[in-house]
Short mmCIF file of C-alpha atoms in Angstrom, two decimals:
data_model
loop_
_atom_site.label_atom_id
_atom_site.label_comp_id
_atom_site.label_asym_id
_atom_site.label_seq_id
_atom_site.Cartn_x
_atom_site.Cartn_y
_atom_site.Cartn_z
CA UNK T 1 -2.55 -4.05 -0.55
CA UNK T 2 -1.47 -0.79 1.10
CA UNK T 3 2.01 0.63 0.79
CA UNK T 4 2.77 -0.42 4.35
CA UNK T 5 2.24 -4.04 3.38
CA UNK T 6 4.85 -4.19 0.62
CA UNK T 7 7.70 -6.67 1.07
CA UNK T 8 10.37 -5.09 3.23
CA UNK T 9 13.72 -5.08 1.45
CA UNK T 10 15.80 -2.93 3.79
CA UNK T 11 17.39 -4.67 6.76
CA UNK T 12 14.25 -6.62 7.55
CA UNK T 13 16.18 -9.58 8.85
CA UNK T 14 19.07 -7.68 10.42
CA UNK T 15 18.89 -7.84 14.21
CA UNK T 16 22.16 -6.40 15.51
CA UNK T 17 22.88 -6.35 19.22
CA UNK T 18 23.89 -2.75 19.69
CA UNK T 19 23.60 -2.51 23.43
CA UNK T 20 21.58 -3.64 26.40
CA UNK T 21 18.02 -2.37 26.78
CA UNK T 22 17.30 -0.63 30.06
CA UNK T 23 15.43 -2.74 32.62
CA UNK T 24 13.95 -1.07 35.69
CA UNK T 25 14.22 -2.68 39.10
CA UNK T 26 11.77 -5.55 39.37
CA UNK T 27 11.21 -5.86 35.62
CA UNK T 28 12.03 -8.78 33.37
CA UNK T 29 12.61 -9.00 29.63
CA UNK T 30 12.04 -11.96 27.40
CA UNK T 31 11.92 -12.62 23.66
CA UNK T 32 8.94 -14.44 22.15
CA UNK T 33 9.39 -15.92 18.68
CA UNK T 34 6.39 -16.56 16.45
CA UNK T 35 6.34 -17.46 12.77
CA UNK T 36 7.93 -14.51 10.94
CA UNK T 37 7.87 -12.38 14.07
CA UNK T 38 9.89 -11.87 17.24
CA UNK T 39 8.60 -9.68 20.06
CA UNK T 40 10.42 -8.33 23.07
CA UNK T 41 8.17 -8.41 26.14
CA UNK T 42 8.74 -6.47 29.36
CA UNK T 43 6.98 -7.73 32.46
CA UNK T 44 6.67 -7.02 36.15
CA UNK T 45 5.76 -9.95 38.38
CA UNK T 46 2.38 -9.34 40.02
CA UNK T 47 2.16 -8.70 43.75
CA UNK T 48 0.46 -12.07 44.16
CA UNK T 49 -0.81 -15.00 42.15
CA UNK T 50 -4.17 -14.97 40.41
CA UNK T 51 -4.26 -11.36 39.23
CA UNK T 52 -5.77 -10.78 35.77
CA UNK T 53 -3.37 -10.20 32.86
CA UNK T 54 -2.75 -6.78 31.30
CA UNK T 55 -0.95 -5.80 28.11
CA UNK T 56 0.47 -2.35 27.35
CA UNK T 57 1.07 -1.09 23.77
CA UNK T 58 3.31 1.94 23.14
CA UNK T 59 3.08 4.65 20.51
CA UNK T 60 5.10 5.63 17.43
CA UNK T 61 8.79 5.84 18.28
CA UNK T 62 8.16 4.52 21.78
CA UNK T 63 8.82 1.21 23.44
CA UNK T 64 7.73 -0.95 26.34
CA UNK T 65 9.82 1.31 28.60
CA UNK T 66 7.10 3.95 28.27
CA UNK T 67 4.93 1.86 30.60
CA UNK T 68 7.40 1.16 33.41
CA UNK T 69 6.00 3.78 35.79
CA UNK T 70 2.40 2.71 35.27
CA UNK T 71 3.19 -1.00 35.50
CA UNK T 72 4.86 -0.38 38.86
CA UNK T 73 1.76 1.40 40.15
CA UNK T 74 -0.60 -1.34 39.01
CA UNK T 75 1.39 -4.44 40.00
CA UNK T 76 -1.04 -5.08 42.87
CA UNK T 77 -4.12 -5.30 40.61
CA UNK T 78 -2.88 -6.80 37.30
CA UNK T 79 -0.24 -9.16 35.97
CA UNK T 80 1.31 -6.67 33.57
CA UNK T 81 3.29 -7.08 30.36
CA UNK T 82 4.37 -4.45 27.86
CA UNK T 83 5.27 -5.38 24.31
CA UNK T 84 7.75 -3.75 21.93
CA UNK T 85 5.91 -3.54 18.63
CA UNK T 86 7.79 -4.98 15.61
CA UNK T 87 10.71 -2.72 14.70
CA UNK T 88 10.60 -0.78 17.98
CA UNK T 89 12.32 -1.13 21.32
CA UNK T 90 14.19 -4.42 21.19
CA UNK T 91 11.84 -6.16 18.74
CA UNK T 92 13.33 -6.67 15.26
CA UNK T 93 11.34 -5.82 12.12
CA UNK T 94 8.67 -8.29 11.03
CA UNK T 95 9.69 -10.59 8.20
CA UNK T 96 6.83 -9.32 6.00
CA UNK T 97 7.66 -5.63 6.58
CA UNK T 98 4.04 -4.89 7.56
CA UNK T 99 3.98 -1.82 9.79
CA UNK T 100 0.35 -0.93 9.19
CA UNK T 101 -2.02 -0.49 12.12
CA UNK T 102 -3.56 -3.80 11.07
CA UNK T 103 -0.12 -5.41 10.95
CA UNK T 104 0.70 -4.24 14.46
CA UNK T 105 -2.72 -5.37 15.68
CA UNK T 106 -2.16 -8.75 14.08
CA UNK T 107 1.15 -9.06 15.95
CA UNK T 108 -0.57 -8.31 19.26
CA UNK T 109 -3.34 -10.81 18.54
CA UNK T 110 -0.87 -13.50 17.56
CA UNK T 111 1.06 -12.93 20.76
CA UNK T 112 -2.04 -13.12 22.96
CA UNK T 113 -3.27 -16.24 21.18
CA UNK T 114 0.12 -17.94 21.45
CA UNK T 115 0.46 -17.12 25.14
CA UNK T 116 -3.22 -17.84 25.93
CA UNK T 117 -3.30 -14.67 28.04
CA UNK T 118 -6.66 -13.31 26.97
CA UNK T 119 -8.85 -11.71 27.92
CA UNK T 120 -6.50 -8.94 29.08
CA UNK T 121 -6.83 -5.44 30.37
CA UNK T 122 -5.50 -3.73 27.23
CA UNK T 123 -3.73 -0.35 27.35
CA UNK T 124 -2.68 1.71 24.33
CA UNK T 125 -1.04 5.10 23.80
CA UNK T 126 -1.08 7.04 20.52
CA UNK T 127 -0.36 4.52 17.73
CA UNK T 128 -0.79 1.86 20.40
CA UNK T 129 -4.26 3.27 21.07
CA UNK T 130 -5.23 2.78 17.43
CA UNK T 131 -3.79 -0.73 17.52
CA UNK T 132 -5.63 -1.55 20.76
CA UNK T 133 -8.89 -0.22 19.31
CA UNK T 134 -8.54 -2.51 16.31
CA UNK T 135 -7.70 -5.51 18.50
CA UNK T 136 -10.71 -4.86 20.76
CA UNK T 137 -13.02 -4.47 17.75
CA UNK T 138 -12.00 -7.60 15.85
CA UNK T 139 -11.21 -9.87 18.81
CA UNK T 140 -13.51 -8.91 21.68
CA UNK T 141 -12.74 -12.25 23.32
CA UNK T 142 -9.19 -11.04 23.99
CA UNK T 143 -10.06 -7.78 25.75
CA UNK T 144 -11.47 -7.43 29.26
CA UNK T 145 -11.18 -3.64 29.51
CA UNK T 146 -9.63 -1.01 27.24
CA UNK T 147 -7.63 2.00 28.43
CA UNK T 148 -6.65 4.47 25.72
CA UNK T 149 -4.27 7.36 26.34
CA UNK T 150 -4.30 9.95 23.54
CA UNK T 151 -5.27 7.31 20.95
CA UNK T 152 -4.31 8.07 17.34
CA UNK T 153 -7.82 8.09 15.90
CA UNK T 154 -8.55 9.99 12.66
CA UNK T 155 -8.85 13.78 12.81
CA UNK T 156 -9.98 16.08 10.03
CA UNK T 157 -7.81 18.91 11.33
CA UNK T 158 -4.47 17.42 12.26
CA UNK T 159 -2.59 19.03 15.15
CA UNK T 160 0.32 21.21 14.05
CA UNK T 161 2.69 19.08 16.12
CA UNK T 162 1.60 15.97 14.19
CA UNK T 163 2.51 17.41 10.77
CA UNK T 164 6.12 16.11 10.86
CA UNK T 165 4.79 12.61 11.53
CA UNK T 166 2.52 12.86 8.50
CA UNK T 167 5.42 14.14 6.38
CA UNK T 168 7.61 11.28 7.60
CA UNK T 169 5.12 8.93 5.93
CA UNK T 170 5.95 10.33 2.49
CA UNK T 171 8.41 8.27 0.39
CA UNK T 172 11.95 9.56 0.67
CA UNK T 173 11.30 11.97 3.54
CA UNK T 174 12.82 9.72 6.20
CA UNK T 175 16.09 9.53 4.21
CA UNK T 176 16.08 13.30 3.74
CA UNK T 177 15.40 13.87 7.45
CA UNK T 178 18.19 11.48 8.35
CA UNK T 179 20.66 13.47 6.23
CA UNK T 180 19.41 16.82 7.56
CA UNK T 181 19.73 15.78 11.19
CA UNK T 182 22.97 13.80 10.93
CA UNK T 183 24.72 16.33 13.15
CA UNK T 184 22.13 16.28 15.91
CA UNK T 185 23.22 14.73 19.18
CA UNK T 186 21.10 12.19 21.03
CA UNK T 187 20.53 14.84 23.72
CA UNK T 188 19.14 17.29 21.15
CA UNK T 189 16.84 14.65 19.70
CA UNK T 190 15.52 13.65 23.12
CA UNK T 191 14.88 17.26 24.12
CA UNK T 192 12.91 17.74 20.91
CA UNK T 193 10.82 14.64 21.55
CA UNK T 194 10.11 15.70 25.12
CA UNK T 195 9.11 19.20 24.04
CA UNK T 196 6.64 17.61 21.65
CA UNK T 197 5.28 14.83 23.85
CA UNK T 198 5.21 16.29 27.36
CA UNK T 199 2.89 18.98 28.62
CA UNK T 200 5.75 20.15 30.81
CA UNK T 201 9.17 18.63 29.99
CA UNK T 202 10.45 19.85 33.37
CA UNK T 203 8.59 16.95 34.94
CA UNK T 204 11.22 14.60 33.50
CA UNK T 205 13.84 13.76 36.12
CA UNK T 206 17.54 13.97 35.40
CA UNK T 207 17.72 10.18 35.62
CA UNK T 208 14.77 9.83 33.23
CA UNK T 209 16.45 12.15 30.74
CA UNK T 210 19.74 10.22 30.89
CA UNK T 211 17.87 6.96 30.34
CA UNK T 212 16.06 8.43 27.33
CA UNK T 213 19.34 9.65 25.82
CA UNK T 214 20.90 6.23 26.35
CA UNK T 215 17.96 4.57 24.59
CA UNK T 216 18.09 7.10 21.74
CA UNK T 217 21.79 6.38 21.21
CA UNK T 218 21.02 2.67 21.07
CA UNK T 219 18.18 3.06 18.58
CA UNK T 220 20.15 5.29 16.23
CA UNK T 221 22.58 2.42 15.72
CA UNK T 222 19.81 0.16 14.42
CA UNK T 223 19.84 0.08 10.59
CA UNK T 224 16.05 -0.24 10.44
CA UNK T 225 15.16 2.50 12.96
CA UNK T 226 14.08 5.21 10.51
CA UNK T 227 12.46 2.73 8.15
CA UNK T 228 10.30 1.35 10.98
CA UNK T 229 9.36 4.90 11.97
CA UNK T 230 8.48 5.92 8.40
CA UNK T 231 6.47 2.81 7.60
CA UNK T 232 4.56 2.96 10.89
CA UNK T 233 3.82 6.65 10.29
CA UNK T 234 2.56 5.71 6.83
CA UNK T 235 0.44 3.04 8.49
CA UNK T 236 -1.22 5.68 10.69
CA UNK T 237 -1.90 7.95 7.70
CA UNK T 238 -3.35 5.03 5.73
CA UNK T 239 -5.55 4.05 8.68
CA UNK T 240 -6.87 7.62 8.82
CA UNK T 241 -8.06 7.35 5.22
CA UNK T 242 -9.85 4.03 5.57
CA UNK T 243 -13.63 4.15 5.51
CA UNK T 244 -16.39 1.65 5.99
CA UNK T 245 -16.14 -1.14 8.51
CA UNK T 246 -12.34 -0.95 8.55
CA UNK T 247 -12.31 2.72 9.59
CA UNK T 248 -11.01 3.27 13.12
CA UNK T 249 -14.05 5.30 14.24
CA UNK T 250 -16.37 2.59 12.97
CA UNK T 251 -14.31 0.01 14.81
CA UNK T 252 -14.40 2.13 17.97
CA UNK T 253 -18.19 1.88 17.82
CA UNK T 254 -17.89 -1.92 17.73
CA UNK T 255 -15.79 -2.18 20.89
CA UNK T 256 -17.70 -4.02 23.61
CA UNK T 257 -15.15 -3.75 26.42
CA UNK T 258 -15.54 -1.08 29.11
CA UNK T 259 -13.27 1.74 27.95
CA UNK T 260 -11.32 4.38 29.85
CA UNK T 261 -10.27 7.35 27.70
CA UNK T 262 -7.52 9.72 28.84
CA UNK T 263 -6.68 12.95 27.00
CA UNK T 264 -4.14 15.69 27.78
CA UNK T 265 -4.99 19.36 27.50
CA UNK T 266 -1.47 20.19 26.26
CA UNK T 267 -1.24 17.33 23.76
CA UNK T 268 0.44 18.60 20.59
CA UNK T 269 -0.14 15.38 18.63
CA UNK T 270 -3.72 14.31 19.38
CA UNK T 271 -6.22 17.15 19.71
CA UNK T 272 -7.85 17.65 23.10
CA UNK T 273 -11.08 18.42 21.24
CA UNK T 274 -11.25 14.78 20.08
CA UNK T 275 -11.95 13.61 23.63
CA UNK T 276 -15.70 14.17 23.43
CA UNK T 277 -15.98 12.51 20.05
CA UNK T 278 -14.15 9.47 21.39
CA UNK T 279 -16.40 9.37 24.44
CA UNK T 280 -19.42 9.22 22.13
CA UNK T 281 -17.89 6.62 19.82
CA UNK T 282 -16.99 3.98 22.42
CA UNK T 283 -20.30 2.61 23.67
CA UNK T 284 -19.20 1.89 27.26
CA UNK T 285 -16.76 4.72 27.93
CA UNK T 286 -15.69 7.03 30.68
CA UNK T 287 -13.44 10.05 30.07
CA UNK T 288 -10.60 11.56 32.07
CA UNK T 289 -9.10 14.83 30.88
CA UNK T 290 -5.83 16.06 32.33
CA UNK T 291 -5.47 19.77 31.46
CA UNK T 292 -1.71 19.93 32.07
CA UNK T 293 -0.77 16.61 30.45
CA UNK T 294 0.72 16.18 27.02
CA UNK T 295 0.73 13.13 24.76
CA UNK T 296 2.10 10.56 27.22
CA UNK T 297 0.01 10.97 30.36
CA UNK T 298 1.08 7.55 31.66
CA UNK T 299 4.63 8.91 31.86
CA UNK T 300 3.78 12.42 33.07
CA UNK T 301 0.95 11.58 35.45
CA UNK T 302 1.17 7.84 36.16
CA UNK T 303 -0.64 8.25 39.48
CA UNK T 304 -3.68 9.83 37.81
CA UNK T 305 -3.76 7.18 35.08
CA UNK T 306 -3.43 4.38 37.63
CA UNK T 307 -6.25 5.88 39.70
CA UNK T 308 -8.51 6.05 36.64
CA UNK T 309 -7.83 2.41 35.84
CA UNK T 310 -8.53 1.33 39.41
CA UNK T 311 -11.83 3.18 39.24
CA UNK T 312 -12.61 1.43 35.96
CA UNK T 313 -12.03 -1.92 37.66
CA UNK T 314 -14.24 -0.98 40.58
CA UNK T 315 -17.00 0.42 38.39
CA UNK T 316 -17.14 -2.48 35.97
CA UNK T 317 -16.56 -5.27 38.48
CA UNK T 318 -13.63 -6.42 36.34
CA UNK T 319 -11.50 -7.54 39.27
CA UNK T 320 -10.84 -11.21 39.76
CA UNK T 321 -12.27 -13.02 42.78
CA UNK T 322 -8.80 -13.03 44.32
CA UNK T 323 -8.43 -9.27 43.85
CA UNK T 324 -11.93 -8.41 45.00
CA UNK T 325 -11.42 -10.29 48.23
CA UNK T 326 -8.19 -8.57 49.17
#
């Protein structure tokens, strides 16, 4: 049993209502309760009936809100949902305290099985990319296509920007960081995140920045926020060290679904140089590189990401009969 699978003793069952989660125009939120697990799901009604389902999985420290722009641009080709992973967004911590990549993947699988939504067009960013890779490898019946944006797959030489994430995984560091940054405002924290995650933070609109600050203020009131971050970071580090059939690169080789890979040239968290290795690992892959993008291309360049996905649909014939005849 890995350290991320130990029983969770800190605020695991505390689910305070600290403020409303932002909902973009046309979006809906709902809560789905499974045994030992509650997931917040963001959806956008499709442009018409009969479109194939899609599921979007965010990265470390993110939420389903990260996908709002892309969901809007793809509402005419998929029936899209974005999930808040356990402990993130508006989803409370899992009862078992399992924040490992496998634990997050298990939550996604349980949700898809319970909702009978598979096979889906599965999207993942960063941690969500690692989770989506594991889901596609172990449950190919649930995945129609796979779109990975800066997936957190193991690297021998970790990016300098990713070092704080690795340090956060160490026992006690999250508490130390919390004390050290107690005086930081939500605005300062958001600016730091955007400097790290965006190729060009100036692309963020004033409204987008205000929304991010509002969400940061909400999250900082959650008693489990830093614990979920630390345990999920530890889950990524542990996944990087796994070998054999459970290693993420080995599982990438097992993925059968047509795969679209998207990497940013200014990504400070996932190395741009990993793009070619990923393209070789996934057996049915195509690669899009965006030289000016950072770690969250779906937020910086949603039009380019949407175009790549549409091309994936056209190339693989993955559209439904209804969509193909439109």
